Short mmCIF file of C-alpha atoms and ligand atoms in Angstrom, two decimals:
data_model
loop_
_atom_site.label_atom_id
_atom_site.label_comp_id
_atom_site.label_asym_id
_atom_site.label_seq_id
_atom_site.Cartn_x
_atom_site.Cartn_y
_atom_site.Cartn_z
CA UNK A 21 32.94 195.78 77.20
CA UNK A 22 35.73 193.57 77.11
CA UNK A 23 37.73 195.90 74.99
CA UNK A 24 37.58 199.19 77.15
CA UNK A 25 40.36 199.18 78.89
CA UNK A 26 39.51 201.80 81.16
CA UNK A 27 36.31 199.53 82.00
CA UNK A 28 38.47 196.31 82.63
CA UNK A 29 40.02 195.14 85.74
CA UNK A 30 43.41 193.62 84.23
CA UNK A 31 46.39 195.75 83.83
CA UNK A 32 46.22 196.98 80.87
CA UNK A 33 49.88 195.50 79.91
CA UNK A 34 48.71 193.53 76.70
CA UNK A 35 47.08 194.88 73.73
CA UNK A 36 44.44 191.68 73.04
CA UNK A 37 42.78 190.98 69.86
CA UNK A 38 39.01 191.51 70.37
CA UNK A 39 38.73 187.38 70.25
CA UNK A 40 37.15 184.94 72.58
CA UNK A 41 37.42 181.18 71.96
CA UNK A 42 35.41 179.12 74.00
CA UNK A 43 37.40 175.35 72.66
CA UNK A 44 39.72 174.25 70.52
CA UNK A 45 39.77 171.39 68.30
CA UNK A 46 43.66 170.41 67.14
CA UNK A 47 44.63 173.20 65.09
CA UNK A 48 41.30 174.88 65.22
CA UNK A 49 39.56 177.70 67.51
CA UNK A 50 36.12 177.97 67.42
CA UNK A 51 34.50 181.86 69.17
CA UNK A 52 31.79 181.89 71.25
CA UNK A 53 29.85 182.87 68.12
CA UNK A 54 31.16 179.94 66.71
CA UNK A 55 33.30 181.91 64.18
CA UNK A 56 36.38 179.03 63.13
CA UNK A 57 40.24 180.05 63.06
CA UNK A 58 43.34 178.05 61.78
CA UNK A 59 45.54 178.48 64.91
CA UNK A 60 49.16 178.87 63.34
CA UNK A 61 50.14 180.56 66.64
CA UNK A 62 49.65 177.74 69.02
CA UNK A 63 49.17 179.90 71.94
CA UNK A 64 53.08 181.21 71.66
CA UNK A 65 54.46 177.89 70.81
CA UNK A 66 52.81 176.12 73.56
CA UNK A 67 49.68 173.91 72.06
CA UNK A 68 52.32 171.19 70.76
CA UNK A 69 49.74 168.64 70.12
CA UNK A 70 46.92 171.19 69.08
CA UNK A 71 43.96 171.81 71.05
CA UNK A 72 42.35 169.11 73.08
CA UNK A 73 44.39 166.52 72.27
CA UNK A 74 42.20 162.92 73.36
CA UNK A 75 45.56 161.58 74.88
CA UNK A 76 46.45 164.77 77.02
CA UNK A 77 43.12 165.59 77.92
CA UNK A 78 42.50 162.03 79.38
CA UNK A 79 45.89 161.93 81.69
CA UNK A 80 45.07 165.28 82.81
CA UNK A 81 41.40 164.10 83.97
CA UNK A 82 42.80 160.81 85.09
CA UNK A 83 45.24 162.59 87.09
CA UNK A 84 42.96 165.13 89.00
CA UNK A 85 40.67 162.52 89.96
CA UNK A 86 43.51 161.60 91.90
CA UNK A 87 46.35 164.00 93.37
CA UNK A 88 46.74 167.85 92.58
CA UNK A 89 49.63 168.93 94.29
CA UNK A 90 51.76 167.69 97.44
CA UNK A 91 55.26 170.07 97.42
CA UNK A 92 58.86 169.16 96.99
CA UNK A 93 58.65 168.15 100.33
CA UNK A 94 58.15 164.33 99.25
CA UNK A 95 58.86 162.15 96.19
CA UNK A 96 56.79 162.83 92.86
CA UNK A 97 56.70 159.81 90.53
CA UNK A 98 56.09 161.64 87.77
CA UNK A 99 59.20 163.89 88.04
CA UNK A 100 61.29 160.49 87.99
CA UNK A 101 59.94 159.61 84.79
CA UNK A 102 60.15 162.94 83.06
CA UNK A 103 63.30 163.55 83.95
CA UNK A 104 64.69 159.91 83.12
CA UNK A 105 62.81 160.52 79.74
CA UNK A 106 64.06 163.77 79.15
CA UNK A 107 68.16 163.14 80.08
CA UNK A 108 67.93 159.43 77.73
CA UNK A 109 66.65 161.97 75.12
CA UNK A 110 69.08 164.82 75.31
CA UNK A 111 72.70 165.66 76.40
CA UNK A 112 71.51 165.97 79.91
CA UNK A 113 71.81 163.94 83.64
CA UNK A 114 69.60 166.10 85.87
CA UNK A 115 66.60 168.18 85.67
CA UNK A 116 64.87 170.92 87.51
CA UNK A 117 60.94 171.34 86.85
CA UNK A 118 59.57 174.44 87.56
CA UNK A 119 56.24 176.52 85.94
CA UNK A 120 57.23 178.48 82.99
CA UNK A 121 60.40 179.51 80.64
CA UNK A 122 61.58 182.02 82.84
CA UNK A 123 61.75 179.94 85.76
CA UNK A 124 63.17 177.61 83.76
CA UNK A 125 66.32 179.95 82.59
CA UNK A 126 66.50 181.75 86.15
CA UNK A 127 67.31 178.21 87.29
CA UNK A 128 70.10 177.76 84.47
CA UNK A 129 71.32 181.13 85.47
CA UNK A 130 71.83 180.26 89.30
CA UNK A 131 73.31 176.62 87.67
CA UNK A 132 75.88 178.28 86.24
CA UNK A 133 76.89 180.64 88.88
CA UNK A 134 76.87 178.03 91.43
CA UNK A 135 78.96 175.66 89.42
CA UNK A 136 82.02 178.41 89.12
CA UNK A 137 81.37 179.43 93.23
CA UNK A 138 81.85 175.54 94.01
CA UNK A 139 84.81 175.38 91.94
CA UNK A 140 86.31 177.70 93.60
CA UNK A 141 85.55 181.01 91.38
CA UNK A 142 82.56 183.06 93.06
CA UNK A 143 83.79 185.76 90.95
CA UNK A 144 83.01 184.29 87.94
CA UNK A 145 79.04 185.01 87.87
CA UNK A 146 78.60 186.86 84.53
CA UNK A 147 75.98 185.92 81.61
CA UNK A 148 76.63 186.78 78.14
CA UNK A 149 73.42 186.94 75.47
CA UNK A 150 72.68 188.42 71.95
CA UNK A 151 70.94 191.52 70.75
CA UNK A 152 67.65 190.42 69.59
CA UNK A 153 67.64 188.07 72.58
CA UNK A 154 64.31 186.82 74.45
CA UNK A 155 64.58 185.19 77.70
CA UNK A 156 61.54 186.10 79.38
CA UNK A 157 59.83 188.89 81.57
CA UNK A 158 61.50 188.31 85.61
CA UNK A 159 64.04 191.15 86.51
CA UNK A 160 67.42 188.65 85.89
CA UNK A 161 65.63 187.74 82.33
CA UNK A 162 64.95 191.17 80.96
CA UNK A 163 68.41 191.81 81.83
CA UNK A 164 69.95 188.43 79.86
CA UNK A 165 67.26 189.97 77.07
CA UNK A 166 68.98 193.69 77.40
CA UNK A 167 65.14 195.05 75.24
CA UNK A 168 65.10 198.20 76.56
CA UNK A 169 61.98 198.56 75.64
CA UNK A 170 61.40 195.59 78.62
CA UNK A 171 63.91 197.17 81.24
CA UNK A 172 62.68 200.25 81.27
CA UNK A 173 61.48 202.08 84.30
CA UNK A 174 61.87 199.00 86.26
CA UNK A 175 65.36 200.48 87.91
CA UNK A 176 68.72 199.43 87.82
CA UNK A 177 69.41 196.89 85.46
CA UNK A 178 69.95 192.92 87.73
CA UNK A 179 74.04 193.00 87.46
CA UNK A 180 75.92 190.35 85.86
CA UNK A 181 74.49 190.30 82.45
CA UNK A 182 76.48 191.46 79.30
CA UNK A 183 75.34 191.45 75.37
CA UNK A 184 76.93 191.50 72.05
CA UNK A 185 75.61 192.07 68.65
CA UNK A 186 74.11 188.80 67.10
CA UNK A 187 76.71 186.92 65.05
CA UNK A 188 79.85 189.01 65.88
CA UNK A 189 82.29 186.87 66.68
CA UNK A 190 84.86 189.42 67.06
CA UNK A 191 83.03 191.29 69.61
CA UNK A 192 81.99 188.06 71.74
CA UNK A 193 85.27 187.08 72.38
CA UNK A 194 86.48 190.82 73.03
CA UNK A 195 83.81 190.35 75.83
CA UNK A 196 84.39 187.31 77.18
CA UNK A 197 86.68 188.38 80.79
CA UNK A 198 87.87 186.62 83.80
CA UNK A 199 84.01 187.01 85.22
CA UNK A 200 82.19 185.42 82.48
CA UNK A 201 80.43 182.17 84.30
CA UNK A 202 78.34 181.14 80.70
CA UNK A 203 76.97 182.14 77.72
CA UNK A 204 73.06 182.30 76.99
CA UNK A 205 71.70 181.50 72.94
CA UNK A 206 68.67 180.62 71.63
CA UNK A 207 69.37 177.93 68.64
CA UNK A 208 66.34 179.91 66.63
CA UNK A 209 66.05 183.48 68.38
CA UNK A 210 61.94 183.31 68.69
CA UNK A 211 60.51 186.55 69.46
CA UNK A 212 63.99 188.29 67.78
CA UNK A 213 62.35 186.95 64.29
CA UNK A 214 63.04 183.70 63.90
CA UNK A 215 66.48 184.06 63.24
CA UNK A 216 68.52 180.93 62.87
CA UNK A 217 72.25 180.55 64.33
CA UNK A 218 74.43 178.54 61.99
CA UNK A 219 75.48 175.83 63.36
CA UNK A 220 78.77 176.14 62.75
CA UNK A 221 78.60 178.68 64.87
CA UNK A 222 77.19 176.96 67.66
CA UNK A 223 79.80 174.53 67.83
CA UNK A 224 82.18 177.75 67.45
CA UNK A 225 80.53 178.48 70.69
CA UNK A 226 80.80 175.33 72.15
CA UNK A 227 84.91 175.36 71.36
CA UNK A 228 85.07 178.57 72.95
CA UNK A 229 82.94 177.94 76.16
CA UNK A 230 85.28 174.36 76.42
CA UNK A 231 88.78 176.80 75.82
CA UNK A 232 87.44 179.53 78.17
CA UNK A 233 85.90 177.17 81.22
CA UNK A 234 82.37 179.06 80.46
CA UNK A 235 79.37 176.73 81.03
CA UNK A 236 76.80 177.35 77.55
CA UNK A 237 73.07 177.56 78.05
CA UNK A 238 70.85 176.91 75.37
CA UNK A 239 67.32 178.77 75.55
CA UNK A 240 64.82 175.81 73.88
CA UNK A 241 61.99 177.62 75.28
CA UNK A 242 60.80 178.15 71.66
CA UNK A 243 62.46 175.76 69.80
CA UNK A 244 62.43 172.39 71.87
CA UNK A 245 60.00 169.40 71.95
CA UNK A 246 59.69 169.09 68.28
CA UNK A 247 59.16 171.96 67.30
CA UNK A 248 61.84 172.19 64.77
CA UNK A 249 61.58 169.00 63.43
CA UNK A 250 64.26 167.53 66.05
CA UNK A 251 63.26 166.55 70.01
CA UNK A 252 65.56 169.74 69.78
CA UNK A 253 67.36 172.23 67.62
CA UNK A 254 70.40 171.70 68.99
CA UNK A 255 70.75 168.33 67.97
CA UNK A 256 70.75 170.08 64.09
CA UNK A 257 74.26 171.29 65.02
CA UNK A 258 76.12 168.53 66.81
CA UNK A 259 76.91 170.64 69.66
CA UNK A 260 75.43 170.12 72.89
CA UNK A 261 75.11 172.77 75.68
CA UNK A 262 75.89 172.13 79.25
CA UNK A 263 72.50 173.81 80.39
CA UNK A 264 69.20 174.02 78.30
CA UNK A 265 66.16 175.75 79.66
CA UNK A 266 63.18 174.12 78.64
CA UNK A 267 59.21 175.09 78.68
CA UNK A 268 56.49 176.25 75.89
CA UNK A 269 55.83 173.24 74.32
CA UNK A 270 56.59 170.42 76.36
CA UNK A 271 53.54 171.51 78.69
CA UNK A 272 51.11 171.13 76.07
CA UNK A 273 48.86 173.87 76.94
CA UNK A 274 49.80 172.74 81.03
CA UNK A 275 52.04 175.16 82.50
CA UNK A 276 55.64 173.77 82.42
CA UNK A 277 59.39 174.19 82.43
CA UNK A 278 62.49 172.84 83.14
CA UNK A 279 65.92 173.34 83.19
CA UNK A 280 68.28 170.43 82.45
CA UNK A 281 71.88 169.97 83.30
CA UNK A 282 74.53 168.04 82.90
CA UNK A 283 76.09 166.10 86.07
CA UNK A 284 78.89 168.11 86.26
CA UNK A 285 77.05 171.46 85.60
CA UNK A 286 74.53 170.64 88.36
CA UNK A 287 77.27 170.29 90.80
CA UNK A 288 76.67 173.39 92.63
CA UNK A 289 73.04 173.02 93.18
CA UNK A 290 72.94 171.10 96.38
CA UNK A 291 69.97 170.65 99.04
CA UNK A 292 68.45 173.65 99.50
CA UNK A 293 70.03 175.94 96.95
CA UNK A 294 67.17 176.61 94.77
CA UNK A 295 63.25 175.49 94.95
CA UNK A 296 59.37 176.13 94.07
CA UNK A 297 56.35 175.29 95.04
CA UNK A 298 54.36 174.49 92.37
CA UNK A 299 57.46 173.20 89.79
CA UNK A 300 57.25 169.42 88.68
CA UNK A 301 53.55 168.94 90.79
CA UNK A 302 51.46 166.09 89.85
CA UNK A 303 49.67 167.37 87.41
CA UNK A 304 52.47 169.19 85.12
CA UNK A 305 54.63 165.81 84.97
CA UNK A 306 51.61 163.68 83.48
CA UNK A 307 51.03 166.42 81.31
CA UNK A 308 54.35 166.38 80.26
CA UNK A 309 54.90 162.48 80.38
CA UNK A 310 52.15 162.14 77.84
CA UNK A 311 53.27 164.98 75.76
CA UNK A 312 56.56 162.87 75.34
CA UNK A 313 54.59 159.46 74.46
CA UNK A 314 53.30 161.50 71.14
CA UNK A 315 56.32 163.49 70.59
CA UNK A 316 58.91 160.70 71.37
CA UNK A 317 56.67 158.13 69.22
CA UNK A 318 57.99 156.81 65.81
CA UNK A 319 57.23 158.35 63.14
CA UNK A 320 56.40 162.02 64.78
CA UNK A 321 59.32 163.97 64.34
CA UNK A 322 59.44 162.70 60.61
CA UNK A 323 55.32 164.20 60.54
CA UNK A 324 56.83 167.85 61.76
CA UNK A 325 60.16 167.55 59.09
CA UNK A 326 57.29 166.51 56.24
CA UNK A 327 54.91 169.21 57.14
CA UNK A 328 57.88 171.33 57.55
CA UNK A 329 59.26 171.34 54.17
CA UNK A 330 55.51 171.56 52.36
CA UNK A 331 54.92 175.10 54.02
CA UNK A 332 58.36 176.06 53.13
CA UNK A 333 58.42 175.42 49.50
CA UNK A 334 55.00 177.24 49.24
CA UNK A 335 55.69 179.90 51.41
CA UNK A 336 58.58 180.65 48.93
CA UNK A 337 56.71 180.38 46.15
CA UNK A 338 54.84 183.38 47.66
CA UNK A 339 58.56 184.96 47.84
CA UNK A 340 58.67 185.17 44.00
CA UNK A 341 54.96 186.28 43.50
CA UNK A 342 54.25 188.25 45.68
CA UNK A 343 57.40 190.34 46.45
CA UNK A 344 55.60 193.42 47.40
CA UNK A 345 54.72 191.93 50.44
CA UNK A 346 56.63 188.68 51.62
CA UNK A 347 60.75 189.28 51.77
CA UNK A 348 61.63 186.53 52.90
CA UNK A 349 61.20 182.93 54.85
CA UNK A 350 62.64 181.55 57.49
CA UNK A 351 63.16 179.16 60.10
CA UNK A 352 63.30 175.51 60.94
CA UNK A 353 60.61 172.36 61.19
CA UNK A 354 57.26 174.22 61.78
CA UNK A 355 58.66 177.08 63.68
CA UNK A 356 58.67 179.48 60.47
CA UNK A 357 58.98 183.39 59.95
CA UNK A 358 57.07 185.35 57.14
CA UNK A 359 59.27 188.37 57.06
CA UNK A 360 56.53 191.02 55.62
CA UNK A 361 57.91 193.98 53.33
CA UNK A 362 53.99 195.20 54.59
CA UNK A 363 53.99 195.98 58.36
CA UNK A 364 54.02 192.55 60.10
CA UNK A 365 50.53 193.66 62.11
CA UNK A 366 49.41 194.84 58.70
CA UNK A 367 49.83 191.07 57.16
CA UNK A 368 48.59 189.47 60.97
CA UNK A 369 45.42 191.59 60.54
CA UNK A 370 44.89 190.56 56.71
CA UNK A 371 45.29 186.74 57.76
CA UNK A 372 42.94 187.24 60.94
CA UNK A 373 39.97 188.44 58.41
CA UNK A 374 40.78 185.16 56.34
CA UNK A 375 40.79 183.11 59.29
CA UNK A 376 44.23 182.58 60.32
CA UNK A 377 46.05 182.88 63.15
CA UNK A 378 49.63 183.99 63.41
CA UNK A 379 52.02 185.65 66.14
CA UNK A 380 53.85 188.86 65.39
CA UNK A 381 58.00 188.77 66.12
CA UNK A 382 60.57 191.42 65.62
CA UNK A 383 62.42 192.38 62.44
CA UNK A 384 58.96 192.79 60.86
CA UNK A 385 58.38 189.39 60.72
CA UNK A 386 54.99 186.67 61.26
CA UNK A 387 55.60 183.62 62.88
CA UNK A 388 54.04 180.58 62.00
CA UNK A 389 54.23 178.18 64.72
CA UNK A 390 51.46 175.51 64.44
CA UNK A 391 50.59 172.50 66.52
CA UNK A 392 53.00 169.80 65.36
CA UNK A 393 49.98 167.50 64.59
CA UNK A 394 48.71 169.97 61.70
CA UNK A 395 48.01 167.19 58.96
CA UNK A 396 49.12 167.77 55.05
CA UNK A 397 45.10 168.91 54.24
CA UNK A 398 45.58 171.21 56.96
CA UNK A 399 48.98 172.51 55.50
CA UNK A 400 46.86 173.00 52.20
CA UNK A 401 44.50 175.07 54.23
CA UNK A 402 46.40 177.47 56.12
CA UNK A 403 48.93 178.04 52.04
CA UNK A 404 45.65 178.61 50.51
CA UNK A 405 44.07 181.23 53.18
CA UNK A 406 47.91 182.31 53.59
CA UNK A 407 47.98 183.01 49.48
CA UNK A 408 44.57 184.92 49.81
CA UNK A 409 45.60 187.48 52.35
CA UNK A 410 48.61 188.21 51.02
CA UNK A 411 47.50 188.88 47.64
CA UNK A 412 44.44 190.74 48.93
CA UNK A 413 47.33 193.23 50.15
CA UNK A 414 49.53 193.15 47.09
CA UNK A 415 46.35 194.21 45.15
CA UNK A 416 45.77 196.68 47.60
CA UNK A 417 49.44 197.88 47.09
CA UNK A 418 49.30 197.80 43.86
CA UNK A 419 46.10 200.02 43.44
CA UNK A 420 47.71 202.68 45.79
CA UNK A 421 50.78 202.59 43.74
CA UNK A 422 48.99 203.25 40.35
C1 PLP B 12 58.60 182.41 75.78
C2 PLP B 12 60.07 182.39 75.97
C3 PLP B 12 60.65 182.57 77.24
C4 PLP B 12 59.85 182.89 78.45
O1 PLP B 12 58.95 181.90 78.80
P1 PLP B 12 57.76 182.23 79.83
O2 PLP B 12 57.08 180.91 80.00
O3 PLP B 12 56.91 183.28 79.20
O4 PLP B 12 58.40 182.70 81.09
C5 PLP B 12 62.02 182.47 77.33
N1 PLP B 12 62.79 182.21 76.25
C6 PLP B 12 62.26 182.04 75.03
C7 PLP B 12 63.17 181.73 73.88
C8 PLP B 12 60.89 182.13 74.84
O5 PLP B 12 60.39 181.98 73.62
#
């Protein structure tokens, strides 16, 4: 009965699909009846290179044959390497691995704060976000988020966190006082509904931030590694942050985050300021090493940009035929939003029952976010089931309309 929740012994704080996949093959999940989905949900933006991907699958053997886990207490190869990989590749000098995305940003949150208390201006300790925001589920990150559908009944909100609307610019810099320490964005806001910053206005940010003495931290929990057709989003604007959190993706399927810095950012975070136990172990860094030989390889980023811009032009072909039920598309590389005009769980449910999997977001919207090695057939695929579902509920519409 492993949909009575009354009869289960898990919190009941997630309301599953009744699915269970015993493997995965790349963009495919097979049941254990054997039933076969198109995974265009990639576990939350996580299963990068699809499902059992021969490369990853062989480090991550390779490496527990040989060490699991030591501590921070002595030098990890691996963490050399990823973190020499990641800073060639991005804006960044220094990186902090750690387990997950909210790790990940509670470490760019402490950056920040210590960077202002070393220069000299402990009182500067304030983080500003946007409505819509999504920074994770720890007690500082529901408060960067400011859901309150996520803060509540979990007590006073953590202190030092302030929000403005999404895109007023007026109202951000009415904000912005003598104890703002940075400012928190996502390039693409994720679980908001895929809702894309200009990127004019990030480098508006970045002018500000550089005026003001505020440190900016980009949340690439969602959006990094590929995902939107650039190692990240960021990169789409020309303006670099001074702290990006980092995780989803770049794990693979391996639980794994980190938060990168500049030099002079990291200043403040000195021996012993911050730690964790399991963060850059063995196993996570040749996870994440290998995910960086695909993703880093020629060619690859070009694959996601290609497959990209065939889902978007017939995704908005389904715009102009079927405008009963899709409003719109949006979105970047293959991190893509169907906003429905049907209830978003209406259209998930529709593309479940033709074999498709998809991940709901807000603003009534379906995100497709496949494994960045979904081939062109496989693109065919997932328009053609796509097409099917949706016009299985504009018929429907239709007939309840008439
Ligand atoms: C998923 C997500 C997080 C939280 O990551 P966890 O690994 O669940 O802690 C934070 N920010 C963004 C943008 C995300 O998409």
């Amino acid at each position: 009965m492993p949909n009575d929740v009354a009869a289960s012994h898990l919190f009941p704080t997630y309301a599953r699909a009744p699915l269970r996949f015993e493997r995965g093959e790349g963009v495919w999940l097979v049941t254990e009846e054997g039933e076969r989905f198109l995974d265009l949900g990639a576990g939350i933006a996580v299963n990068s290179l699809g499902h059992a991907h021969p490369h990853l699958v062989a480090t991550l053997q390779d490496q527990a044959a040989k060490l699991w886990h030591t501590s921070n207490l002595y030098e990890i190869p691996g963490q050399e390497r990823l973190g020499a990989r990641l800073t060639a590749a991005t804006f960044a000098d220094r990186a902090f691995f750690t387990n997950s995305g909210a790790e990940a940003l509670e470490c760019a949150f402490k950056t920040a704060r210590r960077y202002h208390y070393v220069g000299g201006h402990p009182e500067r300790f304030r983080i500003m976000s946007f409505t819509g925001a999504f920074h994770g589920r720890t007690l500082a990150t529901i408060a960067a988020g400011g859901q309150a559908k996520y803060l509540e009944g979990f007590g006073p909100k953590v202190d030092g966190f302030d929000q403005v609307p999404f895109g007023d610019h007026a109202a951000l810099r009415e904000a912005i006082g003598p104890e703002t320490a940075a400012i928190v964005i996502e390039p693409i806001q994720g679980e908001g509904g895929i809702r894309s910053v200009p990127p004019q206005c990030l480098r508006g940010l970045r002018e500000l931030c550089d005026a003001e003495g505020i440190l900016l931290i980009y949340d690439e929990v969602q959006t990094g590694v590929g995902r939107t057709g650039t190692f990240f989003a960021y990169e789409q604007s020309g303006a670099a942050p001074d702290i990006m959190a980092v995780a989803k993706g770049i794990g693979g399927g391996f639980p794994l985050g980190v938060c990168l810095a500049t030099e002079e950012a990291a200043r403040g975070m000195t021996a012993g300021t911050h730690g964790t136990t399991y963060g850059g172990n063995p196993l996570a860094m040749a996870v994440g090493n290998a995910v960086l030989d695909v993703v880093l390889a020629d060619g690859f980023l070009e694959h996601v940009r290609d497959m990209s811009l065939r889902f978007k032009q017939s995704l908005a072909s389904l715009v102009d035929r079927y405008p009963d039920v899709v409003e719109e598309i949006r979105g970047e590389g293959l991190l893509l939003g169907i906003k429905a005009k049907v209830l978003n769980t209406q259209l998930l449910g529709e593309l479940r029952a033709h074999g498709v999997l998809a991940v709901p977001a807000g603003d009534n919207v379906v995100r497709l976010l496949p494994p960045l090695v979904i081939s062109a057939e496989e693109v065919r695929e997932a328009i053609d089931r796509i097409e099917r579902a949706v016009s299985a509920l504009s018929l429907a519409s239709a007939r309840k309309s008439a």
